[in-house]
Coordinates of C-alpha atoms in Angstrom, one line a residue:
Chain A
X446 CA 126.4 89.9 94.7
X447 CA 128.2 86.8 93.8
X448 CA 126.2 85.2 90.7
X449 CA 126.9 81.5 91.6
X450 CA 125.2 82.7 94.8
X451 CA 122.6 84.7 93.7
X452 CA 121.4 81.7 91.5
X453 CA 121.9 78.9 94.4
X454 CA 119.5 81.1 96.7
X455 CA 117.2 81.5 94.5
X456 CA 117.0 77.6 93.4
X457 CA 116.8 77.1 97.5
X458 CA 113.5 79.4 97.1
X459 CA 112.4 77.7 94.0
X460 CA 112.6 74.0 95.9
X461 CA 110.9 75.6 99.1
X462 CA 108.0 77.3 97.6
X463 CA 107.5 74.6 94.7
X464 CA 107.7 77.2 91.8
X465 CA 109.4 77.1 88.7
X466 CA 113.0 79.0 89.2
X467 CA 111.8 80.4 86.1
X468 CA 109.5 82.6 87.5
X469 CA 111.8 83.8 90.7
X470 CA 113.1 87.1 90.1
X471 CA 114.8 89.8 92.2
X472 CA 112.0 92.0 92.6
X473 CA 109.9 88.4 93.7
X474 CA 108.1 88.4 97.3
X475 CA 106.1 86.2 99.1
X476 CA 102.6 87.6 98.6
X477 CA 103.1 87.1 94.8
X478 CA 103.2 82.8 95.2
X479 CA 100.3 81.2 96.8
X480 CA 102.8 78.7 97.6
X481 CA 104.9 81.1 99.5
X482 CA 103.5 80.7 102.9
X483 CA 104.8 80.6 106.3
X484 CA 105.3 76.9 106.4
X485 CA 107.2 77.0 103.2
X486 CA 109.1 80.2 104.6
X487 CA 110.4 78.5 107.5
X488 CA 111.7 75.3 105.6
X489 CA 113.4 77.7 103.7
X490 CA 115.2 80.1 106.0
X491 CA 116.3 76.6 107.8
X492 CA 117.6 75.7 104.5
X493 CA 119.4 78.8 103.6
X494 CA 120.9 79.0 107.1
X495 CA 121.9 75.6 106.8
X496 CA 123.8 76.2 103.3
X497 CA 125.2 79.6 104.8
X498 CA 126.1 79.0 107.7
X499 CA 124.2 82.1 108.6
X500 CA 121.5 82.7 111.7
X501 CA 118.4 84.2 110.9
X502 CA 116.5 85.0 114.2
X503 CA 112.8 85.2 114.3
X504 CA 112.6 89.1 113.6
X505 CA 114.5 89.0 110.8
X506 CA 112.3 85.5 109.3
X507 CA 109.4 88.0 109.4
X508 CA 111.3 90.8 107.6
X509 CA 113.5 88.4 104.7
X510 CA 109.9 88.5 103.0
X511 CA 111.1 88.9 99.3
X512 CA 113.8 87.7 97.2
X513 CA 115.6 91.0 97.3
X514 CA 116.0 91.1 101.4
X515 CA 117.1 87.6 101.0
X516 CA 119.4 88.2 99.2
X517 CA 120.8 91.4 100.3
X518 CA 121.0 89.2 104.0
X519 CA 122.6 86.6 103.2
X520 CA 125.3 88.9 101.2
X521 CA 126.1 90.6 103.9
X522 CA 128.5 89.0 106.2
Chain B
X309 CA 90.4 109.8 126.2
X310 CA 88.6 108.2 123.1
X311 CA 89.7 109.6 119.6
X312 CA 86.0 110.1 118.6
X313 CA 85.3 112.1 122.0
X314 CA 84.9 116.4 121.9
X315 CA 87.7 117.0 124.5
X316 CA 90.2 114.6 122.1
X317 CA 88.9 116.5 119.0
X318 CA 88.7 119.7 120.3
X319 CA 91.5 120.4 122.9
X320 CA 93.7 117.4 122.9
X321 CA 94.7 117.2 119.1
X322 CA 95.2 121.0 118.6
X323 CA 97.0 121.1 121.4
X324 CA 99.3 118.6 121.2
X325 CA 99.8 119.7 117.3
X326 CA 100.7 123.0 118.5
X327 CA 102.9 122.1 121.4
X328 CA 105.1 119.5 119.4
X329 CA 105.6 121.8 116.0
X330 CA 106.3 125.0 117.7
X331 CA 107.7 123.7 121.0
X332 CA 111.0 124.5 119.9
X333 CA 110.0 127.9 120.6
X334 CA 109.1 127.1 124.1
X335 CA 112.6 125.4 124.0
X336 CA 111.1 122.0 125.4
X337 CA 112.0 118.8 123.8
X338 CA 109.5 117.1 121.7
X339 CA 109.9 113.8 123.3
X340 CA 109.4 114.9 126.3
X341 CA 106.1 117.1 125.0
X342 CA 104.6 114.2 123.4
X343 CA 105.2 111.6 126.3
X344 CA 103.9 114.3 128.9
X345 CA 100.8 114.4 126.2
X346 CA 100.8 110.4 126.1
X347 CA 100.3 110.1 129.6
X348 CA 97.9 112.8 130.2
X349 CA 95.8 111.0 127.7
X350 CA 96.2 107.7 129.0
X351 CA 95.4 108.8 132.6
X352 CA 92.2 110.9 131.3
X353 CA 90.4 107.3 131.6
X354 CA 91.9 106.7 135.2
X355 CA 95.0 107.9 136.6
X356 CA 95.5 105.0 139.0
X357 CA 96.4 102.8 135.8
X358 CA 99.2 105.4 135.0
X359 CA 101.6 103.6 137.6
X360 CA 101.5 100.4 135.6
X361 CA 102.2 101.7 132.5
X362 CA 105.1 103.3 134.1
X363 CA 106.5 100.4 135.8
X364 CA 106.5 98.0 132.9
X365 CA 108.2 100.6 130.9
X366 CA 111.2 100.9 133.6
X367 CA 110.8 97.1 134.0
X368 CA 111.5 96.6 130.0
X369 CA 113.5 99.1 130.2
X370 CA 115.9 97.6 133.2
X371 CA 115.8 94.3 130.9
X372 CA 116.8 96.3 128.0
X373 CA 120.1 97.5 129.8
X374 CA 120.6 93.5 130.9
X375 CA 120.9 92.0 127.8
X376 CA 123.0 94.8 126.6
X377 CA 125.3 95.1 129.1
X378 CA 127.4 92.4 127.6
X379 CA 126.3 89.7 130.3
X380 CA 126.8 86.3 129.2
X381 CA 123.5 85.5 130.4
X382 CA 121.4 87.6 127.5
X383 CA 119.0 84.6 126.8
X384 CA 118.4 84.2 130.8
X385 CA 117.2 87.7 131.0
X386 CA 115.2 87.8 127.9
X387 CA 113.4 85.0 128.5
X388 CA 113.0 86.4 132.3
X389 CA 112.0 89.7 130.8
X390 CA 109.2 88.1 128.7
X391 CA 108.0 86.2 131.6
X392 CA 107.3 89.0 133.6
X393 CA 105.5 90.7 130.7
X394 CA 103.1 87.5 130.3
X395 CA 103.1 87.5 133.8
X396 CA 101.9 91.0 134.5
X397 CA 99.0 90.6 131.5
X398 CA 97.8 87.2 133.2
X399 CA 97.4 88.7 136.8
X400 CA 95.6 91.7 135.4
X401 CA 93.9 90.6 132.8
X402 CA 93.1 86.5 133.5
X403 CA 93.2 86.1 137.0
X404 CA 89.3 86.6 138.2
X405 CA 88.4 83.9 134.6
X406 CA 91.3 81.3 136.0
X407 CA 89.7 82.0 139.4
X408 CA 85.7 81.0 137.9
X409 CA 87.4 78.7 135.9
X410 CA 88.9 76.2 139.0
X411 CA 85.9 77.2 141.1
X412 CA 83.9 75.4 138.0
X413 CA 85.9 72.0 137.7
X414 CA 86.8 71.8 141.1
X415 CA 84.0 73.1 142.8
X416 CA 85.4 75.6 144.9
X417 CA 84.5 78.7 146.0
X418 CA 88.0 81.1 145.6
X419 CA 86.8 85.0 146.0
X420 CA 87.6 87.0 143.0
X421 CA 90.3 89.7 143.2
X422 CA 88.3 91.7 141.2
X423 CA 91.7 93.8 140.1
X424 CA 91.9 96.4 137.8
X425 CA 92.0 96.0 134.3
X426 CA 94.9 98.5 132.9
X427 CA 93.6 100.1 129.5
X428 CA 95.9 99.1 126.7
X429 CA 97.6 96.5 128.9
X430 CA 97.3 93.6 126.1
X431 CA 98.9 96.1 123.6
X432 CA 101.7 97.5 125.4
X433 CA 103.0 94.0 126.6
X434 CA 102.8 92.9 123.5
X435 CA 104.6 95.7 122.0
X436 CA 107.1 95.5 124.8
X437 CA 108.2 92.1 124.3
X438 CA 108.4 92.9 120.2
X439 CA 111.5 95.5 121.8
X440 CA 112.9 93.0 123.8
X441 CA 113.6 90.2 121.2
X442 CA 114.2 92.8 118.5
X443 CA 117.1 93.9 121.3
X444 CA 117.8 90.6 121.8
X445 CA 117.9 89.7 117.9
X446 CA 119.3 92.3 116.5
X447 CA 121.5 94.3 119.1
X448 CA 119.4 96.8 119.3
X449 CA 122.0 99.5 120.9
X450 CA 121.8 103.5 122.4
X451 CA 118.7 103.1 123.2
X452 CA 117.8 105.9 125.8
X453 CA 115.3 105.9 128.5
X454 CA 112.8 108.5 127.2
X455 CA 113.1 107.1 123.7
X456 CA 111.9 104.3 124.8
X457 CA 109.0 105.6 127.0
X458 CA 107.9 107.4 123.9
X459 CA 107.8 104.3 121.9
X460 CA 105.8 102.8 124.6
X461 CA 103.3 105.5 125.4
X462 CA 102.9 107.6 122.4
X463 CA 99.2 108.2 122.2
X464 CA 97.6 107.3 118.7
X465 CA 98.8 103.7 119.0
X466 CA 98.8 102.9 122.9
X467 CA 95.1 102.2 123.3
X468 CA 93.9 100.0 120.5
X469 CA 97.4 99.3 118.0
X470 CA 98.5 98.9 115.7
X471 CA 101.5 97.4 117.4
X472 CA 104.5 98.9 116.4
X473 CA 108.4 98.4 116.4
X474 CA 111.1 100.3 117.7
X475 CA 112.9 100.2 114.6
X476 CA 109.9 102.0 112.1
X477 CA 108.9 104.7 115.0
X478 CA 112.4 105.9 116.5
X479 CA 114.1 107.0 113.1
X480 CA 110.5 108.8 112.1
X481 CA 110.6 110.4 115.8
X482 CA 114.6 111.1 115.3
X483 CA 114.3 112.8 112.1
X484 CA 114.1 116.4 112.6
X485 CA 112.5 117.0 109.7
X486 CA 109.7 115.4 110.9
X487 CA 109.3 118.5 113.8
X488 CA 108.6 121.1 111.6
X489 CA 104.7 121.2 110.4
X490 CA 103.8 119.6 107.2
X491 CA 100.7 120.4 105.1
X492 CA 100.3 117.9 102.9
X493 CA 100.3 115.7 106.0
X494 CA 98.4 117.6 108.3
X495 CA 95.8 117.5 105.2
X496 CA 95.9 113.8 104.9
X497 CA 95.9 113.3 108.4
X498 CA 93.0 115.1 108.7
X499 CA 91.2 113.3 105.8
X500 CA 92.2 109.9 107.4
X501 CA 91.4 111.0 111.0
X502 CA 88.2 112.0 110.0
X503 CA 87.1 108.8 107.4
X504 CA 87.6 107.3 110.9
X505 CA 85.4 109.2 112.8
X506 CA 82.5 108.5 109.9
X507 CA 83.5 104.5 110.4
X508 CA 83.3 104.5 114.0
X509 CA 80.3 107.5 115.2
X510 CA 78.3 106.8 112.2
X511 CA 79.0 103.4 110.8
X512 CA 79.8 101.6 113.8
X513 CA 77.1 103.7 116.0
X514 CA 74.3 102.9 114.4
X515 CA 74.6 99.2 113.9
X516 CA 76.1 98.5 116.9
X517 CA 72.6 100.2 118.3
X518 CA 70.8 97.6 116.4
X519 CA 73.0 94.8 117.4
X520 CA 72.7 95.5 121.2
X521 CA 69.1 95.4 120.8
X522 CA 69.1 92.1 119.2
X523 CA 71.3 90.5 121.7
X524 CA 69.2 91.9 124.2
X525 CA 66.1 89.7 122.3
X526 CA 67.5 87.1 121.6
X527 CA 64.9 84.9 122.0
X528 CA 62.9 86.6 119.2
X529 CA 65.4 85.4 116.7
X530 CA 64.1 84.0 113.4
X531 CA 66.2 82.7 110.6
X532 CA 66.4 85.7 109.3
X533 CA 66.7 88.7 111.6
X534 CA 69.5 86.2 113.1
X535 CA 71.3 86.3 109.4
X536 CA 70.8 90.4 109.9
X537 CA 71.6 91.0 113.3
X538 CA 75.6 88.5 112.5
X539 CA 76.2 90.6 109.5
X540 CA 75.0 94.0 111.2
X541 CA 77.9 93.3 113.8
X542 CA 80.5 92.1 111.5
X543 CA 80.4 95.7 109.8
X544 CA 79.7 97.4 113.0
X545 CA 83.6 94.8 114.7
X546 CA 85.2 96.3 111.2
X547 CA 83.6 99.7 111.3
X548 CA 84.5 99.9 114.6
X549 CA 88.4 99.1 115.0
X550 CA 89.2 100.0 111.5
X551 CA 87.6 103.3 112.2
X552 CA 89.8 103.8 115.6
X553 CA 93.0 102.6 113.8
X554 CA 92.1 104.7 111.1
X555 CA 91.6 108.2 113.4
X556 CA 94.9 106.9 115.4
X557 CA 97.2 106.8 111.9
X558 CA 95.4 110.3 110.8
X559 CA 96.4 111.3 114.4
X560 CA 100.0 110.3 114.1
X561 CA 100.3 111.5 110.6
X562 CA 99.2 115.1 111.3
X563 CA 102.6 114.4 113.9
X564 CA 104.0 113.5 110.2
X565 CA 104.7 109.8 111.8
X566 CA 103.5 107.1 109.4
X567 CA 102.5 104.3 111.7
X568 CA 102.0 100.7 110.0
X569 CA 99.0 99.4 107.9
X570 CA 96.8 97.7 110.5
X571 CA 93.8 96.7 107.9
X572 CA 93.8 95.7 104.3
X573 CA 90.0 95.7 103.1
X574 CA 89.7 91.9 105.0
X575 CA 86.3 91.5 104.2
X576 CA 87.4 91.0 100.6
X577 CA 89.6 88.2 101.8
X578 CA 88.9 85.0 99.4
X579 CA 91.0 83.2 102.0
X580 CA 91.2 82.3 106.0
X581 CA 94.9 83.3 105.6
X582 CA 94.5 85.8 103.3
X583 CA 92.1 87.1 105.7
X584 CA 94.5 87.2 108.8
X585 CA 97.1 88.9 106.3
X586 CA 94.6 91.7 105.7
X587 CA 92.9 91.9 109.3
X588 CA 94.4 93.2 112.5
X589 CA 98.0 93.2 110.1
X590 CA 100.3 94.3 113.0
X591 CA 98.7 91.4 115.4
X592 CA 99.3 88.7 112.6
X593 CA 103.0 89.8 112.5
X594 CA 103.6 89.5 116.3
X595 CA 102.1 86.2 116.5
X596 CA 104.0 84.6 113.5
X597 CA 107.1 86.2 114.8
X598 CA 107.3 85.7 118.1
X599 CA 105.2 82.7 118.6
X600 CA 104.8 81.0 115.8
X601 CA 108.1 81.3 114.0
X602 CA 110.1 80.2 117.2
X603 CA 107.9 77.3 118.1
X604 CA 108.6 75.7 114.4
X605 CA 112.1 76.4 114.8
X606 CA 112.4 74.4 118.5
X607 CA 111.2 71.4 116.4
X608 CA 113.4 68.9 115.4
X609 CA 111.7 67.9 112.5
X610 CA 109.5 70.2 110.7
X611 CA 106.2 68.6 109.2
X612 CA 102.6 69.8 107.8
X613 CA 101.1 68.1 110.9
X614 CA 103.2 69.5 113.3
X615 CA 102.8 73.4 111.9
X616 CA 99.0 72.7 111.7
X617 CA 99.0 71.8 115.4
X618 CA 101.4 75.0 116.1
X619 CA 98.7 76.8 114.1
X620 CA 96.0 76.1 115.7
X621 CA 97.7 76.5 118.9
X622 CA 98.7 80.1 118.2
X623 CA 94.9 81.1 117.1
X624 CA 94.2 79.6 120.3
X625 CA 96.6 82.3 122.4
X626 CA 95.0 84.8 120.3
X627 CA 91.9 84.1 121.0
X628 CA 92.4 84.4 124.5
X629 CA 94.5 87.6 124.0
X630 CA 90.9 89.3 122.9
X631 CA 90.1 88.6 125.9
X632 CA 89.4 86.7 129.3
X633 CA 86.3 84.6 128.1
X634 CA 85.4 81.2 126.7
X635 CA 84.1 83.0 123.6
X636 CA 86.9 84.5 122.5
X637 CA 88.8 81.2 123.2
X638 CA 86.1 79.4 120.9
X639 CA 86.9 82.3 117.9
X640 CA 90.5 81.6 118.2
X641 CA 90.3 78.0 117.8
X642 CA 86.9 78.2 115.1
X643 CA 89.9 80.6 113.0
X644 CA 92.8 78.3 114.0
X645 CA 90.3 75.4 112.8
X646 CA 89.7 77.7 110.1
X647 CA 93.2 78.0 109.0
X648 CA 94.0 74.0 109.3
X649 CA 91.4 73.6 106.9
X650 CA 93.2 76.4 104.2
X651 CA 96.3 75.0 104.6
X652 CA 94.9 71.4 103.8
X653 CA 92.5 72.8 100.6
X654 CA 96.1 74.3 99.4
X655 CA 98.3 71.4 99.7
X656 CA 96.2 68.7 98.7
X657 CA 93.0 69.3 97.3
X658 CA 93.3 72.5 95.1
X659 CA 90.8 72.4 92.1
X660 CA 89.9 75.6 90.3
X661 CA 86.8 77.6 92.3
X662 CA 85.8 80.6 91.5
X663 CA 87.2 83.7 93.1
X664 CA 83.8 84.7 94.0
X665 CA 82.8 81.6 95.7
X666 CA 86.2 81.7 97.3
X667 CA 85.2 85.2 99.1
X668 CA 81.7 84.1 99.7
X669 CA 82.5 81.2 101.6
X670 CA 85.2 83.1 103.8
X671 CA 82.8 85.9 104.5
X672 CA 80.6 83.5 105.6
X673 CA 83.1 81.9 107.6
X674 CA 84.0 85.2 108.8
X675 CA 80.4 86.7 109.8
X676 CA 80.2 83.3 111.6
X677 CA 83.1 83.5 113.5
X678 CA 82.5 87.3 114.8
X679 CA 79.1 85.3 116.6
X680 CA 81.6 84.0 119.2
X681 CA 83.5 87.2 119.3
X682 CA 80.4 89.1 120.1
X683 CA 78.4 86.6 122.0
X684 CA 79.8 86.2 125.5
X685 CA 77.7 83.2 126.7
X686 CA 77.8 80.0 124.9
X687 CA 73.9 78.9 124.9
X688 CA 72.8 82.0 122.7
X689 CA 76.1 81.6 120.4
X690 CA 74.8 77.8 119.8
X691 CA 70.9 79.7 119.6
X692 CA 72.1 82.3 116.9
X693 CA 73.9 79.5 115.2
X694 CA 70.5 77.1 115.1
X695 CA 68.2 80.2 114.1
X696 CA 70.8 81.1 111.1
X697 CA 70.8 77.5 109.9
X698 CA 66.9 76.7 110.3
X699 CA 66.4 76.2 107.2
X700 CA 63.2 74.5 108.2
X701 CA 61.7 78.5 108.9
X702 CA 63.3 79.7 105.9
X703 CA 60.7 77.3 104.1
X704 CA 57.6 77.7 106.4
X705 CA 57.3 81.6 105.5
X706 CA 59.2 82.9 109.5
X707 CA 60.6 85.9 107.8
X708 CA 59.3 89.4 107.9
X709 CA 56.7 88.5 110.9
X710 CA 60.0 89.0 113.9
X711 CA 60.2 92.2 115.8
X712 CA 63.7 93.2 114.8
X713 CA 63.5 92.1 111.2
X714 CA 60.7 94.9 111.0
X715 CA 62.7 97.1 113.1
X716 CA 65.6 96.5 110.5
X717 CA 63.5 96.9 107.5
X718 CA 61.2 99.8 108.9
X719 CA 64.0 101.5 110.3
X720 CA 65.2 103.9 107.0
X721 CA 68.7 105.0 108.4
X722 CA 69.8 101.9 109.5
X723 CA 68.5 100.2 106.6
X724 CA 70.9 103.0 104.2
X725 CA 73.2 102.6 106.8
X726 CA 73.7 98.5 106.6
X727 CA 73.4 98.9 102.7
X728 CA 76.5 101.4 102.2
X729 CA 78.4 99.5 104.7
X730 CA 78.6 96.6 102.0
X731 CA 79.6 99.0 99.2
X732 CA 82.0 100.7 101.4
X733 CA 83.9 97.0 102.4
X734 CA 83.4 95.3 99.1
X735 CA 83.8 98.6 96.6
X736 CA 85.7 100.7 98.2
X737 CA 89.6 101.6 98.7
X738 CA 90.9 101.8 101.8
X739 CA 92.9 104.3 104.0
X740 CA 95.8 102.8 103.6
X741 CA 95.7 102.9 99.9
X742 CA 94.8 106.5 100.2
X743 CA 98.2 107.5 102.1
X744 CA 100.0 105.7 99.6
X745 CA 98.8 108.2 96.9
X746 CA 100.2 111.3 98.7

């Protein structure tokens, strides 16, 4: 994946879930930030449809659970 | 057929082992073995509900085709599709409580239909519209008719969940290597199937003896037989559907199909939503995916308020998805209240607290809430509630004197039996955790 890209998502992560980019890594998922909940989740898939132009339907909301889907989705075209 | 019954046990599981590994033999499709199985053991109960099952599988089914037959008007017939599942669960399942319900407020008097009441009926909708929005979703393509029957009907998961997708079972049922017998699964299967049956004949069995007995007395409730008898059924509610989940994923396993993690140890939660993310697992995901998810996305503006309300909301369909009764309404919204108060704690007033006063209090919260789960009429959930918080009694010596608290205490088995049920939910690893070794 794209670096520039890789790093914006996961600064779009860090804003949403109010943690430190710091501490975001690939192998990162939801269960490992308190802050990572279901309200924060859906702010940010809004957010990271927003910036890529990408739809995520509901399903796939549920499933884009770690950093590593999230990233692998919205690398795919 | 019940998992924990003889003729399951002893004829139906054997059976249906030895017909799907060595059916190719016979030179009979699997599918077709297991869905012929599926529906023998759905109709063992009463066949008369087989014909429902049946239709809302060709219903979904026909709606399947329709939104992918390339028809512009894909959303029209999803949302159409979903309708008619709702639809189908309201007439059978909530039409006599709407009925008592108007008669109540408006004072009429509107006979009862007194229909049916299809086993499973709450599951398979659900699990039908999950396939319908996952078609919808994520084009969802080739699927054939009896593929889709089997995901419907396949036995260990129809009666009580977990509710699965089409996209874990079909590649598991697909795979051919799946058809030929496996040991090590078969073994773990077994050992799964039957920590199950200990959960639900022997855990669940004798408390729920003692519990039955207590609601029938309520009036002899003291402050603390009332403490026993709420605790006594939250083990017996955990025993008993973790113990049935349990024996239907040792059931599919021995099938070597891995069906999803439906509990997590939730009576270790130290959390309302860490709770609901360890408790009924596969119920949690359909309601954050299909209801809550898309009713935060069809705001306009996202806020906390607004996804409190939405959260509350959803508790309050899943409440009422337990069942057609005021008290499981009142457990939704005590959880969705529940919930409101979680989210607050963790965005504006977190302060360091212990993790064990963290899980005390949600236990608490949880034994509570399983009183309006359990108790059907309102008055005795308000009298449990006042006996367990008489503190008054507590003080003037009203504790051993009460007929079930010496039935409790006197009675050895059930005594060992409430006593390793806390070392087996607070100490213990789950099944889960144990297929994960293999």
């Amino acid at each position: 994946m794209n670096n520039q890209k890789k790093i914006k998502i996961i600064e779009i992560i860090s804003k949403n879930i109010k943690v430190s980019s710091k501490l975001i890594n690939e192998s990162s998922c939801m269960t490992d930030f308190a802050k990572w909940d279901s309200l924060a989740h859906v702010n940010l898939m809004l957010e990271l449809e927003k910036q890529f132009k990408k739809k995520v339907s509901t399903s796939k909301m549920s499933d884009l659970n770690s950093v590593n889907k999230i990233l692998q989705f919205f690398q795919s075209k | 057929m019940l998992f924990y019954t003889l003729p399951y046990l002893l004829f139906f599981l054997p059976i249906t082992l030895v017909l799907f590994f060595y059916g190719k033999f016979l030179k009979i499709d699997r599918k077709i073995i297991l869905i012929l199985l599926s529906a023998f053991f759905y109709s063992w109960w009463n066949i008369y509900y087989l014909p429902l099952i049946i239709f809302s599988i060709l219903m979904n089914y026909y709606f399947y085709k329709k939104i992918t037959s390339g028809n512009p008007n894909r959303k029209k017939n999803l949302i159409f599709g979903i309708t008619l599942n709702i639809l189908l669960l309201i007439i059978f399942k909530y039409t006599d409580f709407i009925i008592q319900n108007i008669n109540l407020l408006l004072s009429t008097n509107i006979s009862y239909l007194n229909l049916p009441f299809p086993l499973a009926i709450s599951f398979f909708t659900f699990q039908s519209i999950t396939f319908l929005v996952n078609v919808y979703d994520e084009d969802l393509l080739d699927v054939k008719a009896k593929d889709f029957f089997l995901f419907i009907i396949f036995f260990p998961q129809l009666i009580a969940g977990p509710i699965v997708r089409y996209r874990h079972m079909m590649p598991q049922f697909n795979n051919e290597s799946n058809w030929m017998f496996n040991k090590r699964n078969f073994i773990i299967g077994l050992i799964i199937l039957f920590i199950g049956l200990v959960k639900k004949v022997y855990f669940a069995g004798t408390l729920s003896e003692f519990v039955d007995m207590g609601h029938q007395n309520l009036g002899e409730l003291s402050f603390l037989s009332s403490w026993i008898l709420s605790l006594s059924f939250t083990f017996e509610f955990y025993f008993d559907f973790s113990g049935y989940v349990d024996m239907a994923t040792g059931s599919a396993l021995m099938l070597n199909i891995v069906l999803p993690q439906n509990f997590n140890s939730p009576l270790k939660a130290t959390s309302v939503i860490d709770f609901w993310q360890r408790w009924h697992m596969t119920l949690t995901y359909f309601l954050t995916t299909f209801i809550y998810y898309p009713l935060l996305k069809s705001l306009k503006q996202i806020n906390f308020l607004s996804t409190m309300l939405i959260t509350f909301c959803v508790f309050l369909i899943a409440g009422i998805w337990h069942g057609p009764s005021w008290n499981f309404i009142l457990f939704g919204a005590f959880h969705g209240l529940g919930l409101i108060i979680n989210h607050v704690y963790k965005r504006y007033l977190i302060f360091n607290i212990s993790k064990f006063i963290l899980w005390f209090l949600t236990f608490n919260f949880i034994n509570i809430s399983f009183i309006f789960f359990r108790t059907k009429e309102i008055e005795n959930i308000i009298l449990i509630l006042k006996k367990m918080f008489d503190i008054k009694s507590f003080f003037y010596g009203d504790l051993l004197i009460d007929k079930l608290s010496m039935k409790f205490f006197n009675d050895i088995n059930l005594f060992i039996c409430f006593l390793l049920s806390i070392i087996v939910c607070m100490a213990f690893k789950n099944s889960y955790e144990l297929i994960n070794k293999r």
